[in-house]
Coordinates of C-alpha atoms and ligand atoms in Angstrom, one line a residue:
X14 CA -25.2 6.8 20.5
X15 CA -24.5 10.4 20.6
X16 CA -21.1 12.0 20.8
X17 CA -22.0 13.4 24.8
X18 CA -22.3 9.8 25.7
X19 CA -19.3 8.5 24.5
X20 CA -17.3 7.9 27.4
X21 CA -13.4 6.6 28.7
X22 CA -14.8 3.5 30.3
X23 CA -16.2 2.7 26.6
X24 CA -12.5 3.0 25.6
X25 CA -11.2 1.2 28.2
X26 CA -13.6 -2.0 28.0
X27 CA -13.0 -2.3 24.0
X28 CA -8.9 -2.0 25.4
X29 CA -9.6 -5.2 27.7
X30 CA -11.7 -7.1 25.5
X31 CA -8.6 -6.8 22.7
X32 CA -6.6 -7.3 25.6
X33 CA -8.3 -10.5 26.2
X34 CA -10.1 -12.2 23.5
X35 CA -7.7 -11.0 20.4
X36 CA -4.6 -12.4 19.3
X37 CA -1.7 -10.6 20.5
X38 CA -0.4 -9.6 17.5
X39 CA -0.4 -5.7 18.1
X40 CA 1.1 -4.3 21.0
X41 CA -1.4 -1.3 21.9
X42 CA -4.7 -0.1 20.5
X43 CA -3.7 3.1 18.0
X44 CA -6.6 5.0 18.3
X45 CA -9.8 2.9 19.0
X46 CA -12.8 4.2 16.9
X47 CA -16.9 4.4 17.5
X48 CA -17.1 6.4 14.5
X49 CA -15.2 8.3 11.2
X50 CA -16.3 10.7 8.4
X51 CA -14.2 12.3 5.8
X52 CA -10.5 12.5 7.6
X53 CA -11.9 13.0 10.9
X54 CA -12.0 9.3 13.5
X55 CA -13.8 9.9 16.8
X56 CA -13.0 7.7 19.5
X57 CA -14.9 6.4 22.4
X58 CA -14.5 9.8 24.5
X59 CA -15.6 11.4 22.4
X60 CA -11.9 12.7 21.1
X61 CA -11.5 13.6 17.1
X62 CA -8.2 12.7 15.3
X63 CA -7.4 13.8 11.7
X64 CA -6.6 10.6 9.8
X65 CA -3.4 10.9 8.0
X66 CA -3.2 7.6 7.2
X67 CA -6.8 6.0 5.9
X68 CA -6.5 2.8 8.0
X69 CA -3.1 2.0 6.3
X70 CA -4.1 3.6 2.9
X71 CA -7.5 2.4 2.2
X72 CA -10.5 4.9 2.9
X73 CA -9.7 6.6 0.0
X74 CA -12.6 8.4 -1.0
X75 CA -12.9 9.1 2.7
X76 CA -14.5 7.7 6.0
X77 CA -18.3 7.1 5.4
X78 CA -18.5 8.1 2.0
X79 CA -22.1 8.6 1.2
X80 CA -21.9 7.2 -2.5
X81 CA -20.5 3.7 -1.2
X82 CA -22.2 3.4 1.9
X83 CA -25.5 3.7 -0.5
X84 CA -24.3 1.2 -2.9
X85 CA -23.4 -1.1 -0.1
X86 CA -26.7 -0.9 1.8
X87 CA -28.8 -1.5 -1.7
X88 CA -26.8 -4.5 -2.6
X89 CA -27.0 -5.6 1.3
X90 CA -30.7 -5.6 1.5
X91 CA -30.6 -7.3 -2.5
X92 CA -28.5 -10.0 -2.6
X93 CA -25.3 -10.1 -0.2
X94 CA -23.2 -13.8 -1.1
X95 CA -23.0 -15.6 -4.5
X96 CA -19.9 -16.9 -4.8
X97 CA -18.5 -14.9 -7.6
X98 CA -19.0 -18.0 -10.0
X99 CA -21.3 -19.8 -8.3
X100 CA -24.1 -17.5 -8.8
X101 CA -23.1 -14.8 -11.5
X102 CA -23.9 -11.6 -10.6
X103 CA -24.5 -7.5 -12.2
X104 CA -21.8 -6.1 -9.1
X105 CA -19.1 -8.4 -10.3
X106 CA -19.9 -8.5 -14.2
X107 CA -19.9 -4.6 -13.7
X108 CA -16.7 -4.2 -11.8
X109 CA -15.1 -6.4 -13.6
X110 CA -16.1 -4.4 -16.6
X111 CA -15.1 -0.9 -15.3
X112 CA -12.0 -2.5 -14.0
X113 CA -11.0 -3.3 -17.7
X114 CA -11.6 0.2 -18.7
X115 CA -10.1 1.9 -15.7
X116 CA -6.5 0.0 -15.8
X117 CA -3.9 0.9 -18.8
X118 CA -3.6 -0.9 -21.9
X119 CA -4.7 -4.4 -22.3
X120 CA -5.5 -5.5 -18.7
X121 CA -9.1 -7.0 -19.4
X122 CA -9.9 -9.8 -17.3
X123 CA -10.0 -9.8 -13.6
X124 CA -10.3 -12.6 -10.6
X125 CA -11.6 -11.7 -7.5
X126 CA -11.0 -12.6 -4.3
X127 CA -11.0 -11.2 -0.7
X128 CA -7.6 -9.1 0.3
X129 CA -4.0 -8.3 -1.1
X130 CA -2.5 -11.4 -0.1
X131 CA -4.7 -13.2 -2.1
X132 CA -4.4 -11.2 -4.9
X133 CA -0.6 -11.2 -4.8
X134 CA -0.8 -15.1 -4.5
X135 CA -3.2 -15.5 -7.2
X136 CA -1.2 -13.5 -9.6
X137 CA 1.7 -16.3 -8.9
X138 CA -0.4 -19.0 -9.8
X139 CA -1.5 -17.4 -12.8
X140 CA 2.1 -16.8 -14.2
X141 CA 3.3 -20.1 -13.3
X142 CA 0.4 -21.4 -15.0
X143 CA 0.9 -19.1 -18.4
X144 CA 4.8 -19.5 -18.1
X145 CA 5.2 -22.9 -17.4
X146 CA 8.2 -21.7 -15.1
X147 CA 8.4 -22.0 -11.4
X148 CA 10.7 -19.1 -9.7
X149 CA 9.8 -15.6 -8.7
X150 CA 12.2 -12.7 -8.4
X151 CA 11.0 -9.6 -5.5
X152 CA 12.5 -7.0 -4.3
X153 CA 14.3 -6.8 -1.0
X154 CA 12.5 -4.9 1.4
X155 CA 9.4 -5.5 -0.5
X156 CA 6.0 -5.9 1.7
X157 CA 3.6 -8.6 -0.5
X158 CA 1.3 -10.0 2.4
X159 CA 2.1 -12.2 5.3
X160 CA 0.4 -16.0 4.3
X161 CA 3.2 -18.3 3.8
X162 CA 3.2 -17.6 0.2
X163 CA 3.4 -13.7 -0.2
X164 CA 5.3 -14.0 2.7
X165 CA 7.9 -15.7 0.8
X166 CA 7.5 -12.7 -1.3
X167 CA 7.9 -10.3 1.2
X168 CA 11.9 -9.1 1.5
X169 CA 11.9 -8.5 5.8
X170 CA 12.9 -10.8 8.4
X171 CA 11.1 -8.7 10.7
X172 CA 7.9 -10.5 9.2
X173 CA 9.4 -13.8 9.1
X174 CA 10.9 -14.5 11.9
X175 CA 9.8 -17.9 13.3
X176 CA 7.9 -18.2 10.4
X177 CA 10.1 -20.3 8.0
X178 CA 9.9 -22.3 5.7
X179 CA 7.7 -20.3 3.2
X180 CA 7.8 -20.7 -0.6
X181 CA 11.4 -21.7 -2.0
X182 CA 11.8 -20.9 -5.7
X183 CA 11.7 -16.7 -5.1
X184 CA 15.5 -14.8 -4.9
X185 CA 15.4 -11.1 -3.6
X186 CA 17.1 -8.6 -5.8
X187 CA 18.4 -4.6 -4.0
X188 CA 15.1 -2.1 -4.0
X189 CA 15.5 0.8 -5.8
X190 CA 16.3 2.5 -2.8
X191 CA 18.8 5.5 -4.1
X192 CA 18.6 7.4 -0.5
X193 CA 20.8 4.3 1.2
X194 CA 22.4 2.4 -2.4
X195 CA 26.0 2.6 -2.5
X196 CA 25.2 4.3 -5.7
X197 CA 24.1 7.6 -4.3
X198 CA 26.0 9.9 -6.8
X199 CA 25.3 8.6 -10.3
X200 CA 22.1 10.7 -11.9
X201 CA 18.4 9.0 -11.5
X202 CA 19.0 7.2 -15.3
X203 CA 22.1 5.8 -14.4
X204 CA 20.2 4.3 -11.1
X205 CA 17.5 2.8 -13.0
X206 CA 20.4 1.4 -15.3
X207 CA 22.4 0.3 -12.0
X208 CA 19.1 -0.8 -10.1
X209 CA 17.7 -3.2 -13.1
X210 CA 21.2 -5.0 -13.5
X211 CA 21.1 -5.6 -9.7
X212 CA 17.4 -8.0 -10.7
X213 CA 19.8 -9.3 -14.1
X214 CA 22.7 -10.4 -11.9
X215 CA 20.4 -12.1 -8.9
X216 CA 18.4 -13.6 -11.2
X217 CA 22.1 -15.2 -12.7
X218 CA 23.3 -15.6 -9.1
X219 CA 20.2 -17.2 -7.3
X220 CA 17.8 -18.8 -9.9
X221 CA 18.0 -21.5 -12.3
X222 CA 16.7 -19.4 -14.8
X223 CA 13.0 -21.0 -14.8
X224 CA 11.8 -17.7 -14.1
X225 CA 7.6 -17.3 -14.1
X226 CA 7.5 -13.4 -12.7
X227 CA 9.3 -10.7 -11.3
X228 CA 6.9 -9.1 -8.9
X229 CA 7.6 -5.1 -7.9
X230 CA 5.2 -2.3 -6.0
X231 CA 5.4 0.4 -8.3
X232 CA 6.0 2.6 -5.3
X233 CA 7.3 0.6 -2.3
X234 CA 4.7 1.3 1.1
X235 CA 5.6 -0.9 3.5
X236 CA 9.6 -0.5 3.1
X237 CA 9.1 2.9 3.4
X238 CA 7.6 4.7 0.3
X239 CA 10.3 4.3 -2.2
X240 CA 9.6 5.8 -5.4
X241 CA 11.9 4.3 -8.4
X242 CA 13.7 6.1 -11.1
X243 CA 11.3 7.3 -13.9
X244 CA 12.8 4.0 -16.1
X245 CA 13.1 1.3 -13.7
X246 CA 9.6 -0.3 -14.0
X247 CA 9.8 -0.4 -17.8
X248 CA 13.9 -1.8 -17.0
X249 CA 12.4 -4.6 -15.1
X250 CA 9.5 -5.3 -17.3
X251 CA 12.2 -6.1 -20.1
X252 CA 14.1 -8.4 -18.2
X253 CA 11.4 -10.1 -17.2
X254 CA 9.9 -10.6 -20.7
X255 CA 13.9 -11.5 -21.9
X256 CA 13.5 -14.5 -19.2
X257 CA 10.0 -15.6 -20.1
X258 CA 8.2 -14.2 -17.4
X259 CA 5.6 -11.9 -16.5
X260 CA 6.1 -8.4 -14.8
X261 CA 3.8 -8.4 -11.8
X262 CA 2.6 -4.6 -10.6
X263 CA 1.4 -5.3 -7.0
X264 CA -0.6 -2.0 -6.7
X265 CA -2.2 -3.0 -3.5
X266 CA -1.7 -0.1 -1.8
X267 CA -0.4 2.4 -5.0
X268 CA -3.6 1.6 -6.7
X269 CA -7.2 3.7 -7.1
X270 CA -5.7 7.0 -6.9
X271 CA -3.3 6.8 -4.2
X272 CA -0.5 8.3 -6.3
X273 CA -2.6 10.9 -7.7
X274 CA -3.2 8.5 -11.1
X275 CA -5.6 5.6 -10.7
X276 CA -2.7 3.2 -11.0
X277 CA 0.7 4.3 -10.0
X278 CA 2.3 2.4 -13.3
X279 CA 0.3 5.1 -15.1
X280 CA 3.2 7.5 -14.2
X281 CA 6.0 5.2 -15.6
X282 CA 4.3 4.2 -18.6
X283 CA 3.9 0.4 -18.3
X284 CA 1.4 -1.9 -19.1
X285 CA 2.0 -5.0 -16.0
X286 CA 1.6 -8.4 -17.5
X287 CA -0.1 -9.2 -14.2
X288 CA -2.0 -6.3 -12.2
X289 CA -3.0 -7.0 -8.5
X290 CA -5.4 -4.6 -6.6
X291 CA -6.8 -4.7 -2.9
X292 CA -7.0 -1.8 0.0
X293 CA -8.6 0.9 -2.0
X294 CA -10.5 -0.8 -4.5
X295 CA -13.7 -0.5 -1.9
X296 CA -13.3 1.9 0.5
X297 CA -13.1 -0.5 3.2
X298 CA -14.5 -3.1 2.4
X299 CA -12.6 -6.3 2.0
X300 CA -11.9 -7.4 -1.9
X301 CA -8.8 -8.2 -3.5
X302 CA -8.3 -8.6 -7.4
X303 CA -5.5 -9.1 -9.9
X304 CA -6.4 -8.6 -13.7
X305 CA -4.4 -9.3 -17.1
X306 CA -4.6 -9.3 -20.6
X307 CA -6.9 -12.1 -21.8
X308 CA -3.8 -14.0 -23.6
X309 CA -2.7 -14.3 -20.0
X310 CA -5.8 -14.6 -17.8
X311 CA -6.8 -17.4 -20.3
X312 CA -4.0 -19.8 -19.1
X313 CA -6.3 -20.8 -16.3
X314 CA -9.0 -23.7 -16.9
X315 CA -11.7 -24.3 -15.0
X316 CA -10.8 -25.5 -11.2
X317 CA -7.5 -23.7 -11.3
X318 CA -8.3 -21.3 -8.1
X319 CA -11.5 -19.9 -6.6
X320 CA -12.7 -18.8 -3.1
X321 CA -15.7 -18.5 -1.4
X322 CA -16.0 -15.2 -0.8
X323 CA -14.3 -13.5 -3.6
X324 CA -16.2 -11.0 -5.3
X325 CA -18.6 -10.3 -3.0
X326 CA -21.7 -8.4 -4.5
X327 CA -21.8 -6.3 -1.5
X328 CA -17.9 -5.2 -1.8
X329 CA -18.4 -5.1 -5.7
X330 CA -20.8 -2.2 -6.1
X331 CA -19.1 -0.5 -3.1
X332 CA -16.1 -0.6 -5.2
X333 CA -18.3 0.7 -8.3
X334 CA -19.4 3.4 -6.3
X335 CA -15.7 4.1 -4.6
X336 CA -14.5 4.3 -8.7
X337 CA -16.9 6.5 -9.6
X338 CA -16.1 9.0 -6.9
X339 CA -12.2 8.7 -7.7
X340 CA -13.1 9.2 -11.3
X341 CA -14.9 12.7 -10.5
X342 CA -12.9 15.1 -7.9
X343 CA -11.1 12.6 -5.6
X344 CA -7.7 11.0 -8.0
X345 CA -8.0 14.9 -9.3
X346 CA -7.5 16.1 -5.7
X347 CA -5.2 13.4 -4.4
X348 CA -2.6 14.9 -7.3
X349 CA -3.2 18.7 -6.5
X350 CA -3.0 18.4 -2.9
X351 CA -0.2 16.0 -3.5
X352 CA 2.0 18.3 -5.4
X353 CA 1.8 20.5 -2.8
X354 CA 2.3 18.4 0.1
X355 CA 5.6 17.1 -1.9
X356 CA 7.1 20.9 -1.6
X357 CA 5.8 21.5 2.2
X358 CA 7.8 18.3 2.4
X359 CA 10.5 19.3 0.8
X360 CA 11.3 22.2 3.0
X361 CA 11.3 19.9 6.0
X362 CA 15.0 18.7 4.6
X363 CA 15.9 22.0 5.0
X364 CA 14.5 22.9 8.5
X365 CA 15.5 19.6 10.5
X366 CA 18.5 17.7 10.3
X367 CA 16.6 14.8 11.5
X368 CA 14.7 14.8 8.1
X369 CA 16.5 12.8 6.1
X370 CA 15.0 12.4 2.7
X371 CA 10.8 13.0 1.9
X372 CA 9.7 11.5 -0.8
X373 CA 6.1 10.3 -2.6
X374 CA 4.1 10.3 -5.5
X375 CA 0.8 11.8 -4.4
X376 CA -1.1 11.4 -1.5
X377 CA 1.7 8.2 -0.7
X378 CA 4.3 10.4 0.7
X379 CA 7.0 9.4 3.7
X380 CA 9.5 11.6 5.7
X381 CA 12.2 9.2 6.6
X382 CA 13.9 10.1 10.3
X383 CA 16.9 9.8 10.9
X384 CA 20.2 10.3 13.6
X385 CA 22.2 12.8 11.7
X386 CA 25.4 12.2 14.3
X387 CA 25.8 8.7 13.1
X388 CA 26.3 6.9 9.4
X389 CA 23.9 4.2 8.4
X390 CA 24.3 1.0 6.9
X391 CA 27.1 0.3 4.7
X392 CA 28.3 3.8 5.8
X393 CA 25.9 5.1 3.5
X394 CA 23.3 8.6 4.6
X395 CA 22.6 8.8 8.2
X396 CA 21.4 6.3 10.4
X397 CA 17.8 5.3 10.4
X398 CA 16.1 6.6 13.6
X399 CA 13.4 4.4 14.7
X400 CA 12.8 5.4 18.0
X401 CA 12.3 9.1 17.3
X402 CA 9.9 7.8 14.9
X403 CA 7.8 6.2 17.6
X404 CA 8.3 9.6 19.8
X405 CA 7.2 11.7 17.0
X406 CA 4.3 9.1 16.6
X407 CA 3.0 9.6 19.8
X408 CA 3.4 13.4 20.0
X409 CA 1.1 13.3 17.1
X410 CA -1.5 11.3 18.2
X411 CA -1.3 13.2 21.5
X412 CA -2.1 16.3 19.3
X413 CA -5.0 14.5 17.9
X414 CA -3.1 13.4 14.1
X415 CA -3.1 10.0 13.4
X416 CA 0.3 9.4 11.1
X417 CA 1.4 6.2 10.0
X418 CA 5.5 5.0 11.0
X419 CA 7.0 2.4 8.3
X420 CA 10.0 1.5 6.3
X421 CA 11.9 -1.1 6.4
X422 CA 13.8 0.6 9.0
X423 CA 10.6 1.7 11.1
X424 CA 11.7 4.9 11.2
X425 CA 9.2 6.6 8.2
X426 CA 6.3 9.0 9.1
X427 CA 3.8 8.3 6.4
X428 CA 1.4 10.2 5.3
X429 CA -1.1 8.4 3.5
X430 CA -4.4 10.5 4.1
X431 CA -8.1 9.8 2.8
X432 CA -7.7 11.1 -1.0
X433 CA -10.5 13.4 -0.2
X434 CA -8.4 15.6 2.1
X435 CA -8.3 19.1 1.9
X436 CA -5.2 21.6 1.8
X437 CA -6.3 22.9 5.6
X438 CA -6.4 19.9 7.4
X439 CA -3.2 19.1 5.2
X440 CA -1.9 22.1 7.0
X441 CA -3.1 20.7 10.2
X442 CA -1.5 17.8 9.8
X443 CA 2.4 19.3 8.8
X444 CA 2.2 21.9 11.8
X445 CA 1.2 19.1 14.0
X446 CA 4.2 17.3 12.7
X447 CA 6.4 20.4 12.9
X448 CA 5.4 20.6 16.4
X449 CA 6.0 17.1 17.1
X450 CA 9.9 17.4 15.6
X451 CA 10.6 20.6 17.7
X452 CA 9.6 18.6 20.9
X453 CA 12.3 16.0 19.8
X454 CA 14.7 18.5 18.8
Ligands
PLP10 C1 2.0 -3.8 -1.5 C2 1.2 -4.3 -1.3 N1 0.8 -5.2 -1.6 C3 0.1 -6.8 -0.4 C4 -0.7 -6.3 0.8 C5 -1.3 -7.3 1.5 O1 -2.5 -6.6 1.8 P1 -3.8 -7.4 3.0 O2 -2.8 -6.8 4.2 O3 -4.7 -6.8 2.1 O4 -3.8 -8.9 3.1 C6 -0.1 -5.2 1.1 C7 -0.8 -4.6 2.5 O5 -0.3 -3.7 3.1 C8 0.7 -4.7 0.5 O6 1.1 -3.1 0.7

């Protein structure tokens, strides 16, 4: 179909098919997409949108990336399915080897699955098998998935309403979210100490001490782009080890260049005991993974875990090509544009009273919107303003810009574009954000 033959009727047909034949878990379609290239989405009427959200932080090397498309097509013609362990194959072997090379420290052996949720659940199983212990500490506001096991780790009632009981043996510790913490006025180093001490208190108060793992997102994504203080991750790992437990870094959202390093743990000089991956790993083809040092990974025995589609050769071939792009210029671009964007967003804090805080690493940036006339939960910081975020998002959409909205209080604008984005495209996005904020003044 050429762009000129796109029609409004096609958009409407898709919307009504969604209403009639899909389960209603999303209130309305955001932007129907007919095709996409780089950072541009095109709907069925031929309208173009600047994509600043990458399909929830997935299409890291850009829509329609040629190297990824060629690698996937080539593999599609050769051999589509082998179940990674039933028919050992080249893309799985090569990708596992590449992951051992690009992940920090001694992370070496990988299990492939199909999604972030599965990676998280598999990682917890491995931690249990390795330690012989059961309990897991996760963080309040964390998001680790929606199946019953991963939902138990997710620290947000919004995802759990009506879905209990989930796994037991999970306790949640406060997130390292200084903007809304009662430890407002201390230095970053002191806050890191206090946030880590919160974890020790939760272990003592809410577990039996039979700890298998502590799971953290190095930068919290769905929780509202929360960047922890510099020493936090290292301290959390020390606490885990003192309890003979493992640190699981959930890099489903932060991995594969998103934060300007291939993995966000690298910003904090930490090699986790298990590293989960998905989202950006194969630039949109379904693939998840978790990786551990041999001494931990070898705790799994034959039959302990498996996935029929996990390690699909087409997705693995796409991942290999995508990693090639990330190691070329794309991660460097994420770092460079991310540094530029960080400064531009910081300026918004002074320009608009409704911008409470901006924060992020690389091209994982958040703009927390607030009502400056009201005080937030626990009397700390201005009140979150989720309704403003909703309005800003729809202004942006009308202006042809897709930006995410998230956060524990649903008041954080999320800028997580393809990492290949140009400064001009980011400038367009920022101009759009300013216009939307002006319109809501
Ligand atoms: C940190 C993190 N872990 C796990 C998941 C779940 O991934 P998936 O939706 O691929 O199952 C997500 C999804 O947003 C995530 O951000």
